[in-house]
Coordinates of C-alpha atoms in Angstrom, one line a residue:
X5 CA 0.0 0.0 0.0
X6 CA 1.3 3.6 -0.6
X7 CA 0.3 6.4 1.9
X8 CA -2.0 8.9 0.8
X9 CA 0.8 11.3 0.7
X10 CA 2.7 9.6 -1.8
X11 CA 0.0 8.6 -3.9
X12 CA -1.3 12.8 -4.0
X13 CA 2.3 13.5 -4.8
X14 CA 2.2 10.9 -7.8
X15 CA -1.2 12.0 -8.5
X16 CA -0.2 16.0 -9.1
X17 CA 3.1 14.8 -11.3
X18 CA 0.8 12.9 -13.4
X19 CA -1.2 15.6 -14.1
X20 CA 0.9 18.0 -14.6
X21 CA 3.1 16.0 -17.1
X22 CA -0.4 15.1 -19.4
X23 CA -1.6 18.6 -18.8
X24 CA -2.8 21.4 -21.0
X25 CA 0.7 23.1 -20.9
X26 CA 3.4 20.6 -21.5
X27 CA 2.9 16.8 -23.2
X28 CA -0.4 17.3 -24.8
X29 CA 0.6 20.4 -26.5
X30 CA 3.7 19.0 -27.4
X31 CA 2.2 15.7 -29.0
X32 CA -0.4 17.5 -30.7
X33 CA 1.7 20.0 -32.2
X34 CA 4.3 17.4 -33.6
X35 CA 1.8 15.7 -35.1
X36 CA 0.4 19.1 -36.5
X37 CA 4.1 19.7 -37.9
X38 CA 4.8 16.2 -39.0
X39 CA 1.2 16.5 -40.8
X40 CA 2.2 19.5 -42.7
X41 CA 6.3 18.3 -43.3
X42 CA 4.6 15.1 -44.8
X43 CA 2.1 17.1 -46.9
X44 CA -0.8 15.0 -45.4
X45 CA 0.7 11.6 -45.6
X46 CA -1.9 10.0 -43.8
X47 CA -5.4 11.3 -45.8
X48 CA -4.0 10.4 -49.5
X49 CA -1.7 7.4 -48.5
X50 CA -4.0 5.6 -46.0
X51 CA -6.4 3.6 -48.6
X52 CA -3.0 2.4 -50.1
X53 CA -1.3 1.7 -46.6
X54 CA -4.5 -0.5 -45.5
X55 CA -3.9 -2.4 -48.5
X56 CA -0.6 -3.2 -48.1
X57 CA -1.0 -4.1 -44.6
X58 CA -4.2 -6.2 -44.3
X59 CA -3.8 -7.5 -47.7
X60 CA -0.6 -7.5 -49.1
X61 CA 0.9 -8.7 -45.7
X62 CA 4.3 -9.1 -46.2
X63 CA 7.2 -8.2 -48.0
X64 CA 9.4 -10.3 -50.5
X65 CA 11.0 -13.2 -48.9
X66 CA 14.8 -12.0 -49.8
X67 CA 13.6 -8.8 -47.7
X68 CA 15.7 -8.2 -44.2
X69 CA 13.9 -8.9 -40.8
X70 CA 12.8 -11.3 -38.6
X71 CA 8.8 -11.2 -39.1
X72 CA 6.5 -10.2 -42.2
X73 CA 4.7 -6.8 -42.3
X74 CA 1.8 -7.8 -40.9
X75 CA 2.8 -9.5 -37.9
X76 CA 4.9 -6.4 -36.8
X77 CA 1.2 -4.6 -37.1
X78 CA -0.6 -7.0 -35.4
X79 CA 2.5 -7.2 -32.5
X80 CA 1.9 -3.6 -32.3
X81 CA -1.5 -3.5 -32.3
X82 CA -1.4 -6.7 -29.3
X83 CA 0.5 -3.9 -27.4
X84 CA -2.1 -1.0 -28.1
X85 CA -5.3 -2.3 -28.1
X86 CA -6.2 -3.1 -24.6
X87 CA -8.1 -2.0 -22.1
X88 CA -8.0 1.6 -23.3
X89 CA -10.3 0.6 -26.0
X90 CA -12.7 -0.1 -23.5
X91 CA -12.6 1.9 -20.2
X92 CA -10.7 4.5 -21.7
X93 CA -13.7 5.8 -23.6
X94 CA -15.7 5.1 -20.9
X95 CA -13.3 7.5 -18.8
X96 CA -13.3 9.9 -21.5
X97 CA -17.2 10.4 -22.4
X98 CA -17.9 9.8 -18.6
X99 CA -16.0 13.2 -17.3
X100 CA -16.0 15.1 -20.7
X101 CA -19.1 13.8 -22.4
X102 CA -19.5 12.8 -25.7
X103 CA -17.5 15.9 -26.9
X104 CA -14.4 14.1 -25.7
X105 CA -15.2 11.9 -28.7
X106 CA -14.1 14.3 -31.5
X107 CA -10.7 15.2 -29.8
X108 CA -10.2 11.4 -29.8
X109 CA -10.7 11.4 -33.5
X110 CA -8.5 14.9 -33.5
X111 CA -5.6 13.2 -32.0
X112 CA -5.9 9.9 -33.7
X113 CA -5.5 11.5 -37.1
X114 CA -2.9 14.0 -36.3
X115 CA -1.1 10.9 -34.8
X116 CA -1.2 9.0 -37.9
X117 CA 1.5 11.3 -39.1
X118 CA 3.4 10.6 -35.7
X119 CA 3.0 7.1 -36.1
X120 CA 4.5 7.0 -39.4
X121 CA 7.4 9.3 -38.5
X122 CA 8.7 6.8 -35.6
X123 CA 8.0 4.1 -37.7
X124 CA 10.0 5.5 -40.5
X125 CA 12.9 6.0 -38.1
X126 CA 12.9 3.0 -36.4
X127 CA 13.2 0.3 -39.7
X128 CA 16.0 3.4 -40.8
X129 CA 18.3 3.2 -38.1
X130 CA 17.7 -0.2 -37.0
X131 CA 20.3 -2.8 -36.0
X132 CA 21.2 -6.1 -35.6
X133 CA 22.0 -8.0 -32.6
X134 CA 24.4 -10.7 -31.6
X135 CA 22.0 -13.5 -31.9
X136 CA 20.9 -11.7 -35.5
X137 CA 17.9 -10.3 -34.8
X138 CA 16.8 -6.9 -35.3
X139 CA 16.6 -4.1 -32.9
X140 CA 15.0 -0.3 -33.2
X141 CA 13.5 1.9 -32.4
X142 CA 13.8 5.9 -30.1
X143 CA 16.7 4.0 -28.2
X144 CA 18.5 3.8 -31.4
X145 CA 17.2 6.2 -34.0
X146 CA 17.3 9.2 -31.3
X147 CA 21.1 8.4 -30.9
X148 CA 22.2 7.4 -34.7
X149 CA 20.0 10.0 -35.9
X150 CA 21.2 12.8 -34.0
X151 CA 25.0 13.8 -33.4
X152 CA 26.6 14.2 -30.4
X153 CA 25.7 13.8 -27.0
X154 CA 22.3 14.8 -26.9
X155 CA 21.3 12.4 -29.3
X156 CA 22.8 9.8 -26.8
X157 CA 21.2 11.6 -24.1
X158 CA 17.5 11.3 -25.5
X159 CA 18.0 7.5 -26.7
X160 CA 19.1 6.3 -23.1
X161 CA 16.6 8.3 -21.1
X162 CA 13.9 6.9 -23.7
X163 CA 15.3 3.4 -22.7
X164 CA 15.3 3.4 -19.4
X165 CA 11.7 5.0 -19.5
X166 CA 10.6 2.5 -21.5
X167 CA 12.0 -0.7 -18.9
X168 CA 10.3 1.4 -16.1
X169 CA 6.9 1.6 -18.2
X170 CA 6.8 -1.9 -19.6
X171 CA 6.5 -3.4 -16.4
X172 CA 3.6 -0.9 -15.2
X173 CA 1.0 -0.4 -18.0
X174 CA 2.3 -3.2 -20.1
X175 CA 2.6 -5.6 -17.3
X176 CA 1.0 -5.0 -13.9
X177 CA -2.1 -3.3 -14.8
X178 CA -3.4 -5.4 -17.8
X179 CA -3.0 -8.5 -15.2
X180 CA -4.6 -6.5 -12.9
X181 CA -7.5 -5.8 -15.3
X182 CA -8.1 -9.3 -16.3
X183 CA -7.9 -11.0 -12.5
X184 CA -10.8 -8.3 -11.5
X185 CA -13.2 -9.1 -14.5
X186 CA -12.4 -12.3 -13.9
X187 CA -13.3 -12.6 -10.8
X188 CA -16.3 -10.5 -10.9
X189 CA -17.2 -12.3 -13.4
X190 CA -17.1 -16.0 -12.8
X191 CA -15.6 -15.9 -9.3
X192 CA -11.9 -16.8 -10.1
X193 CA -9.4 -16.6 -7.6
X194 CA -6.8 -13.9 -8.5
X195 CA -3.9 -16.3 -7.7
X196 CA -5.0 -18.7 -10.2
X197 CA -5.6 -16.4 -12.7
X198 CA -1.8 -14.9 -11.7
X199 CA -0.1 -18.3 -12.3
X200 CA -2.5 -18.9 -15.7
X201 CA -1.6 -15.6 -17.0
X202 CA 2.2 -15.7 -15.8
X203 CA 3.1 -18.9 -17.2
X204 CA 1.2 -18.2 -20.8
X205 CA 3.7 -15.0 -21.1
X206 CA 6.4 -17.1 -20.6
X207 CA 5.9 -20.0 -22.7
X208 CA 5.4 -17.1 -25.5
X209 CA 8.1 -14.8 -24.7
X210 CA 10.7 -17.7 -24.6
X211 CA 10.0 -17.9 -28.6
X212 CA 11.4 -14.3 -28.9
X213 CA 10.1 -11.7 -31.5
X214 CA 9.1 -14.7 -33.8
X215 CA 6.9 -16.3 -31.6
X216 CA 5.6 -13.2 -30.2
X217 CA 4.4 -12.2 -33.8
X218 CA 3.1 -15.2 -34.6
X219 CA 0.6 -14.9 -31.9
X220 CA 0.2 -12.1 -32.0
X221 CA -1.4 -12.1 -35.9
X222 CA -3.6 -15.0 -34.7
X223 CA -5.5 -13.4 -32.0
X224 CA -5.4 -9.8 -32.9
X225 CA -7.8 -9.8 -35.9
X226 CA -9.9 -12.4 -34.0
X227 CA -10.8 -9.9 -31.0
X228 CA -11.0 -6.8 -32.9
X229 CA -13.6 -8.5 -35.2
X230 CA -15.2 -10.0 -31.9
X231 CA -15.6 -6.9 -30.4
X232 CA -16.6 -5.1 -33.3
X233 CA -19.4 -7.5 -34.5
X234 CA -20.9 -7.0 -30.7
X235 CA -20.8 -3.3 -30.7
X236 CA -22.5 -3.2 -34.6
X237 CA -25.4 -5.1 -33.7
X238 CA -25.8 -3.1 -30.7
X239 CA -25.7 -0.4 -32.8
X240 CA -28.2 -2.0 -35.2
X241 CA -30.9 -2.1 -32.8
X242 CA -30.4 1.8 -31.6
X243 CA -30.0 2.9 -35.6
X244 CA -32.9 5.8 -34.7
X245 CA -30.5 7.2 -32.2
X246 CA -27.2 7.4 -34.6
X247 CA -28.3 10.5 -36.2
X248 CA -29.1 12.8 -33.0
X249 CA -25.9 11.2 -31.3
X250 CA -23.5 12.4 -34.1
X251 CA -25.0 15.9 -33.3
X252 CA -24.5 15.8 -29.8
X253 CA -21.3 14.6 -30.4
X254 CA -19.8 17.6 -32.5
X255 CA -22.0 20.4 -30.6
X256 CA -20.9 19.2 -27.4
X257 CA -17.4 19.4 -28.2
X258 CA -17.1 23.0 -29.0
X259 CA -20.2 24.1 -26.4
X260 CA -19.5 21.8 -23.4
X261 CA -22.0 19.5 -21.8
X262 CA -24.5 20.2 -19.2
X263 CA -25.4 18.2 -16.3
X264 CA -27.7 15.0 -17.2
X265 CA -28.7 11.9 -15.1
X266 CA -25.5 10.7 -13.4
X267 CA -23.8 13.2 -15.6
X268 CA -22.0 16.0 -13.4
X269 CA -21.2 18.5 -16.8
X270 CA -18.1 19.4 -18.3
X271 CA -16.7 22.6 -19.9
X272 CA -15.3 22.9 -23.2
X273 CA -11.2 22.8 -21.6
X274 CA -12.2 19.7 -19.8
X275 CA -13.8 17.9 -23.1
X276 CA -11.0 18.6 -24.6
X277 CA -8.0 17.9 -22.4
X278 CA -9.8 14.1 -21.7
X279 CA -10.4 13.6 -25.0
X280 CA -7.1 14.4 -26.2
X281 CA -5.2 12.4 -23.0
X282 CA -7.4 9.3 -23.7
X283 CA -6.8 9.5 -27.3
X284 CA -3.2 9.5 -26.9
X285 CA -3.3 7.1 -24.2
X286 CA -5.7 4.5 -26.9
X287 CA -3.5 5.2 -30.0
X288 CA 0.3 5.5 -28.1
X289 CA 1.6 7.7 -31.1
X290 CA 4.5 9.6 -30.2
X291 CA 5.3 7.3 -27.3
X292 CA 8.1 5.4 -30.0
X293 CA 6.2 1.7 -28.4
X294 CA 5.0 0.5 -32.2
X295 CA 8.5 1.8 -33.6
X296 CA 10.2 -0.9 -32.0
X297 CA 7.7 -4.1 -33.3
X298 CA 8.2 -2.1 -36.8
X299 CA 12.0 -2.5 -36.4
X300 CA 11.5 -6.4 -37.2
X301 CA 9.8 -6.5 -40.0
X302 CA 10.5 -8.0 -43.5
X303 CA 10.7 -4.9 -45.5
X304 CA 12.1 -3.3 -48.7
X305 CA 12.3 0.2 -47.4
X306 CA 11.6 1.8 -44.4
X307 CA 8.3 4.0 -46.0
X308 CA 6.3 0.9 -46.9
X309 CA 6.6 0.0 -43.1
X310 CA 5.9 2.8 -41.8
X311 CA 3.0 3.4 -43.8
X312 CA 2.0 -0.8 -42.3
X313 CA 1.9 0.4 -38.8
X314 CA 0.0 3.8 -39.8
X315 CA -3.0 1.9 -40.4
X316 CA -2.5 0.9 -36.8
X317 CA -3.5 4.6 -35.3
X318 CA -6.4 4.1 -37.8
X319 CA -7.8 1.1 -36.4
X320 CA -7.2 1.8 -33.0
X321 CA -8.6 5.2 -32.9
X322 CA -10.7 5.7 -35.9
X323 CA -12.6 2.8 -36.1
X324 CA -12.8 0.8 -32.2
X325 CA -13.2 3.9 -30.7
X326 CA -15.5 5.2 -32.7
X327 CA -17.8 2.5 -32.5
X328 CA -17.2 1.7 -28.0
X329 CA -17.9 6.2 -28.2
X330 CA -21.3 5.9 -30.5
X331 CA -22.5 3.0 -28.6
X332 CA -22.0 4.7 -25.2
X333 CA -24.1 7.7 -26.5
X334 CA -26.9 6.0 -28.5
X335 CA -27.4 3.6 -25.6
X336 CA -28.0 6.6 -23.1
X337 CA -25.5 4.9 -20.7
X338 CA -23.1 7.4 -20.5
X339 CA -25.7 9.4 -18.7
X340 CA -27.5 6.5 -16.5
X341 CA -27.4 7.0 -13.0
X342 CA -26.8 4.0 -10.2
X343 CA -28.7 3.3 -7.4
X344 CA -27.4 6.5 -5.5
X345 CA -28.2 8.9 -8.2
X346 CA -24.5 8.9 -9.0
X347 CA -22.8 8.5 -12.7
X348 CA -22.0 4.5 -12.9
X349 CA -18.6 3.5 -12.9
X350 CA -16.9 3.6 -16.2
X351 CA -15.6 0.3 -16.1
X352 CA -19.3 -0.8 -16.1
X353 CA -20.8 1.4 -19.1
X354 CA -19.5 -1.4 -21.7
X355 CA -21.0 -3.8 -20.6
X356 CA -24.3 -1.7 -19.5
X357 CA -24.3 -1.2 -23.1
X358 CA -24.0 -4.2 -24.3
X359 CA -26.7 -5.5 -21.7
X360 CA -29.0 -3.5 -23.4
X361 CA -29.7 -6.0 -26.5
X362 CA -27.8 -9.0 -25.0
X363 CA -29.9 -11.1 -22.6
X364 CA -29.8 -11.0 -18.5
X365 CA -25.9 -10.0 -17.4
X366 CA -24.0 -11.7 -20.4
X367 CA -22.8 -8.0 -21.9
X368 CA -20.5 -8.0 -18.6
X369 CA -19.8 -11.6 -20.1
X370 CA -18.2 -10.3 -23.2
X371 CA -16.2 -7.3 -21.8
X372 CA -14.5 -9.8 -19.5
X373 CA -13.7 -11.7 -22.7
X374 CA -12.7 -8.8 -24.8
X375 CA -10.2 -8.0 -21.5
X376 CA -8.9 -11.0 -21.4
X377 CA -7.9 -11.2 -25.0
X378 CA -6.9 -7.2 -24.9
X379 CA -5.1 -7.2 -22.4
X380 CA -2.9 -10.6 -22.2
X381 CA -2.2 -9.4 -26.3
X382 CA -0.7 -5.9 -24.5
X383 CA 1.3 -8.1 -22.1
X384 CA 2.8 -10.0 -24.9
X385 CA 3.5 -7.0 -27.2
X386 CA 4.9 -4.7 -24.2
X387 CA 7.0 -7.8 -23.2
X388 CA 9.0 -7.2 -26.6
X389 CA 9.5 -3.3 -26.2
X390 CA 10.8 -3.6 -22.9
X391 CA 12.9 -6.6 -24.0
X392 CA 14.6 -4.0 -26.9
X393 CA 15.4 -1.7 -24.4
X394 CA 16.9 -4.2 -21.6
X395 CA 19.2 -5.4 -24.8
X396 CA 20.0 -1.5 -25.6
X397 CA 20.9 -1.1 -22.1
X398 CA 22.5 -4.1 -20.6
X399 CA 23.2 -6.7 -23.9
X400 CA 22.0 -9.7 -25.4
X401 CA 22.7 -10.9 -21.6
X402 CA 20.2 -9.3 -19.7
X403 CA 16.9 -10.4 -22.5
X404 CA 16.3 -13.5 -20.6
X405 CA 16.2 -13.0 -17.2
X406 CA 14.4 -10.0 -18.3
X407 CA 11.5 -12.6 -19.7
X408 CA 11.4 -14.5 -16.6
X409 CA 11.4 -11.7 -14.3
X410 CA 8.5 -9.9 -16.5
X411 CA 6.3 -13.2 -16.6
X412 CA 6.8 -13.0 -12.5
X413 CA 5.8 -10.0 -12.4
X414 CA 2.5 -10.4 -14.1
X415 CA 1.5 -12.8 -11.3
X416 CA 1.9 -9.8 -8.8
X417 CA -0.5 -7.6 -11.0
X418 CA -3.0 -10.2 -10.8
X419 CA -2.9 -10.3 -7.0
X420 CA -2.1 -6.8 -5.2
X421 CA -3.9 -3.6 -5.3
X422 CA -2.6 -1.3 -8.0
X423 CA -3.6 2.4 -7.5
X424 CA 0.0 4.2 -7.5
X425 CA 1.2 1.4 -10.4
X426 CA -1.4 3.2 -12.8
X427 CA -0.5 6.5 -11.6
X428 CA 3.2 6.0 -11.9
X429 CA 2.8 4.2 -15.4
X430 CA 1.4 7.0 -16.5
X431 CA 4.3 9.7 -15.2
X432 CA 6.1 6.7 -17.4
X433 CA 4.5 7.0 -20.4
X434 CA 4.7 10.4 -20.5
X435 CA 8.4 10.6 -19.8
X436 CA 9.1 8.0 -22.4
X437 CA 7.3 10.3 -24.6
X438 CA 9.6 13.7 -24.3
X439 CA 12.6 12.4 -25.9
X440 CA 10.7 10.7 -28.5
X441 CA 8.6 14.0 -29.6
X442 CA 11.8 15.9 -29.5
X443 CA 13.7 13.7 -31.9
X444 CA 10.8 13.3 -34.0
X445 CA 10.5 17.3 -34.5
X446 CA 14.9 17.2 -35.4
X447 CA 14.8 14.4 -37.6
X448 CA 11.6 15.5 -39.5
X449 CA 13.7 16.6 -42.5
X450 CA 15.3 13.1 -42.8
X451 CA 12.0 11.8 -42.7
X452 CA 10.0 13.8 -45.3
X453 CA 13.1 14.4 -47.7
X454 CA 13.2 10.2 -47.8
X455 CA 9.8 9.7 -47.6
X456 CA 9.2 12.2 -50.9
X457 CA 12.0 10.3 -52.9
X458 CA 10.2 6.4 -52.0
X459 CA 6.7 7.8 -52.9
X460 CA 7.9 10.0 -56.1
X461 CA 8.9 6.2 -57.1
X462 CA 6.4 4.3 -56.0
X463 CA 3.4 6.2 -56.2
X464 CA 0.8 3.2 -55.9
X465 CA 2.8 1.1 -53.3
X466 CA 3.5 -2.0 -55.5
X467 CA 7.3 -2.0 -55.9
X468 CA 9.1 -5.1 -55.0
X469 CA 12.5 -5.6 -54.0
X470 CA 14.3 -5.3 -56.8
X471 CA 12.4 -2.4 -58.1
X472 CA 13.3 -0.7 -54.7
X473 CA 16.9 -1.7 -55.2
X474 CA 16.7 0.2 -58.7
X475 CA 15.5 3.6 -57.3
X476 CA 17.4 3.4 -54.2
X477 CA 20.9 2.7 -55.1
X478 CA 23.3 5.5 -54.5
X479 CA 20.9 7.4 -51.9
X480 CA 22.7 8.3 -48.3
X481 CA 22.5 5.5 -46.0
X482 CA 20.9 2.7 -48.7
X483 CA 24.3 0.6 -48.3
X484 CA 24.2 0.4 -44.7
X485 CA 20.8 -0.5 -44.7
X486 CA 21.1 -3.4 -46.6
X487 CA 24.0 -4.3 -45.0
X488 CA 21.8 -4.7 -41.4
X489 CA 24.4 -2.4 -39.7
X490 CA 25.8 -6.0 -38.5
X491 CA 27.2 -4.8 -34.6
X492 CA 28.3 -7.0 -32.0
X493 CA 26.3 -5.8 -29.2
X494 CA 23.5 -2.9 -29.9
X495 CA 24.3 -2.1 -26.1
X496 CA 27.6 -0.6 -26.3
X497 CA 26.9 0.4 -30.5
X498 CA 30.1 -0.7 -31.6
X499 CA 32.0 -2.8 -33.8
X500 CA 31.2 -1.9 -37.4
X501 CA 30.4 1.7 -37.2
X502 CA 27.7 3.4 -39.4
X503 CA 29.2 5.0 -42.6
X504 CA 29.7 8.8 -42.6
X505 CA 27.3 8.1 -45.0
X506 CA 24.2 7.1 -42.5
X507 CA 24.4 10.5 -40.8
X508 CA 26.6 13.1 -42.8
X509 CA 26.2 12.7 -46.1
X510 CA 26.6 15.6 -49.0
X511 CA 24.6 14.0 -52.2
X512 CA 21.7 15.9 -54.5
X513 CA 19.4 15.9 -51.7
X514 CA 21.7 17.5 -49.7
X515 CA 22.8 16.2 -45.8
X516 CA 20.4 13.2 -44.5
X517 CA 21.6 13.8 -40.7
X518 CA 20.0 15.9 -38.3
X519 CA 21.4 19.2 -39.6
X520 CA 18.8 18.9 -42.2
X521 CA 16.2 18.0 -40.4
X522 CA 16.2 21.4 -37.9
X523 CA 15.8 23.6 -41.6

């Protein structure tokens, strides 16, 4: 237990970090930027990046990496989709209203741009280990990307951000989730569920990346489409109430929300501070977490991955929020009082929803599915990013007893009381974060000058890999990018050293380093 002291003290940090004046601006205006540097990357590219993701699925065979495209998505996606998607838009319509909705949607496509960026950056300036696997993302890109000591500073203080947050919100708090629902659910003891849960993250995380993927693109699409088909027929039998909720949705964003039912009210600065914190907190852009799951993909270039893992902000934010925020509203339950005249819980307004077409109690049935899958899928994906930075920090050494110790720990989020973890994760989160946005916004000119060349190429998305090869030969860096960047340990970032050409180099499109990128 932590004193009430501690937990105030943790409580005001929090807040202050994902406040109004400091990481919300700073997310939202580098994906504003990165938007504009881009030239809308993510409104004429997406229909063409959802292709290539969901369809095409991977890359040509001869293509480096250690998984295809689409289980570097879904891996991502495991880690991202959890349960956010669920009580996070509870959280957010239940103390903003449904106004809270459209910054959701504001934040999801500004951080499509984001998501690409990081992306980009981490299949660029990826490495490969001792055991030959690869390995990227902020902890690398931050540091090869930008000279001198800062860049060093920002990629180790991302990495040891990232160990600290992996074991909170990817770790103790999903365990937590799904020992609660379980037991509220069908009575099961919270140790049992602890050792269940613990030794399933184990058996997959022993596998490494490859095992982690290939999980990971089996039971990702399943629970998305689960959830989805039970929110659309809910929707189905409230159609009549679609229209009027898409008003109050967009008035009440810009006009605030008045006190309703179990509804206290909510000015326009507090709509749109929750609905810009949840969304960031649902989609992750900006936090650098997908970069590192798109470091191990089979790819020909880094562009065509980073448009993949685009289509993750999409899905997330776009499309399951969308439909968990509409079926709040058009159910009314957003509003419902309990038994005290007070708003219900938010962790109940899911399944209140769903109760109100499925028979008896069995919409709390489903949520406690949908968190199962959601959040042992967020485990397993978190597992890996936190696994990238223990090897950036401590070696090929330190990965395994890293996966035992993070499968132990699970069992201890399934069985203690978690207030300060999700409070502190948070702080986490938001710390990773900084050094991330700030390298984003320097290496911005790497990033669209690269991007421009790929796409003034390959317009439609269909080159292969030796059409890539073609277009790409000569360009900074495209040698020691196919070459892996072959190091002995990504810990110390020695042994073959980067070309001047990765970082410094003088060709047509003038320097691809960070000098650029501040212009």
């Amino acid at each position: 237990m932590v004193s009430p002291q501690v937990q105030a003290y943790l409580d005001n940090v929090s807040s202050y970090i994902w406040g109004m004046f400091f990481l919300i601006p700073l997310l939202v205006g580098t994906g504003l930027y990165l938007t504009f540097r881009l030239r809308g990357l993510q409104f004429h590219k997406l229909g063409k990046a959802l292709k290539l993701a969901v369809l095409k699925r991977k890359g040509a065979d001869d293509d480096a990496g250690d998984i295809s495209q689409f289980q570097a998505l879904a891996t991502a996606m495991a880690a991202t989709v959890g349960t956010g998607n669920i009580v996070g838009v509870s959280t957010a319509i239940a103390i903003g209203g449904p106004g809270a909705l459209v910054w959701m949607w504001v934040t999801g496509i500004l951080g499509m741009a984001t998501k690409y960026a990081e992306c980009f950056l981490a299949v660029r300036f990826r490495t490969t280990d001792s055991k030959g696997e690869k390995s990227g993302g902020p902890q690398y890109y931050l540091e090869r990307g930008i000279k001198g000591p800062f860049g060093k500073i920002l990629g180790l203080s991302f990495a040891i951000f990232a160990v600290i947050a992996c074991f909170g919100i990817g770790n103790m708090t999903q365990g937590n989730s799904i020992a609660e629902n379980l037991n509220n659910t069908w009575s099961m003891p919270h140790w049992l569920t602890g050792v269940l849960l613990a030794l399933f993250t184990l058996i997959v995380l022993v596998g490494g990346i490859k095992s982690i993927g290939r999980v990971s693109a089996s039971i990702v699409p399943a629970m998305v489409v689960l959830y989805l088909v039970a929110q659309t027929i809910v929707l189905i039998f409230h159609f009549d109430a679609i229209p009027a909720a898409f008003v109050t949705i967009f008035t009440d964003a810009f006009t605030g929300t008045s006190a309703v039912g179990g509804f206290a009210g909510a000015a326009v600065m507090l709509i749109v501070q929750t609905g810009v914190a949840r969304g960031l907190f649902s989609n992750e852009s900006g936090l650098g977490s997908a970069a590192m799951a798109a470091a191990a993909a089979k790819t020909s270039h880094p562009t065509q991955q980073g448009l993949v893992q685009m289509t993750q902000t999409f899905i997330d934010t776009i499309i399951m929020v969308s439909f968990t925020g509409v079926m709040l509203v058009v159910t009314g339950v957003w509003q419902t009082p309990d038994a005290d005249g007070n708003q219900i819980s938010p962790a109940l307004m899911v399944g209140e929803a769903f109760n109100t077409v499925l028979p008896g109690t069995s919409g709390f049935w489903l949520v406690s599915i949908c968190v199962l899958l959601f959040a042992s899928t967020t485990i397993i994906g978190w597992s890996y990013y936190g696994e990238r930075n223990v090897e950036r920090l401590f070696g090929r050494r330190g990965v395994m007893p890293f996966r035992v110790i993070f499968s132990i720990v699970v069992y201890f989020g399934c069985t203690v009381e978690l207030a300060a973890v999700w409070t502190f994760s948070d702080i986490a989160n938001g710390l990773m974060a900084l050094p991330n946005l700030i390298g984003l916004i320097l290496l911005s000119g790497l990033v669209a000058r690269e991007t421009k060349h790929y796409l003034e190429n390959d317009p439609q998305l269909n080159a292969g890999h030796d059409e890539v090869e073609k277009f790409m030969a000569g360009r900074p860096g495209w040698a020691d990018w196919k070459a892996g960047d072959v190091i002995g340990s990504s810990r110390t970032l020695t042994g073959r050293a980067p070309s001047k050409r990765l970082n410094d180099s003088d060709g047509p499109e003038g320097r691809s380093g960070v000098g650029t990128a501040v212009h």
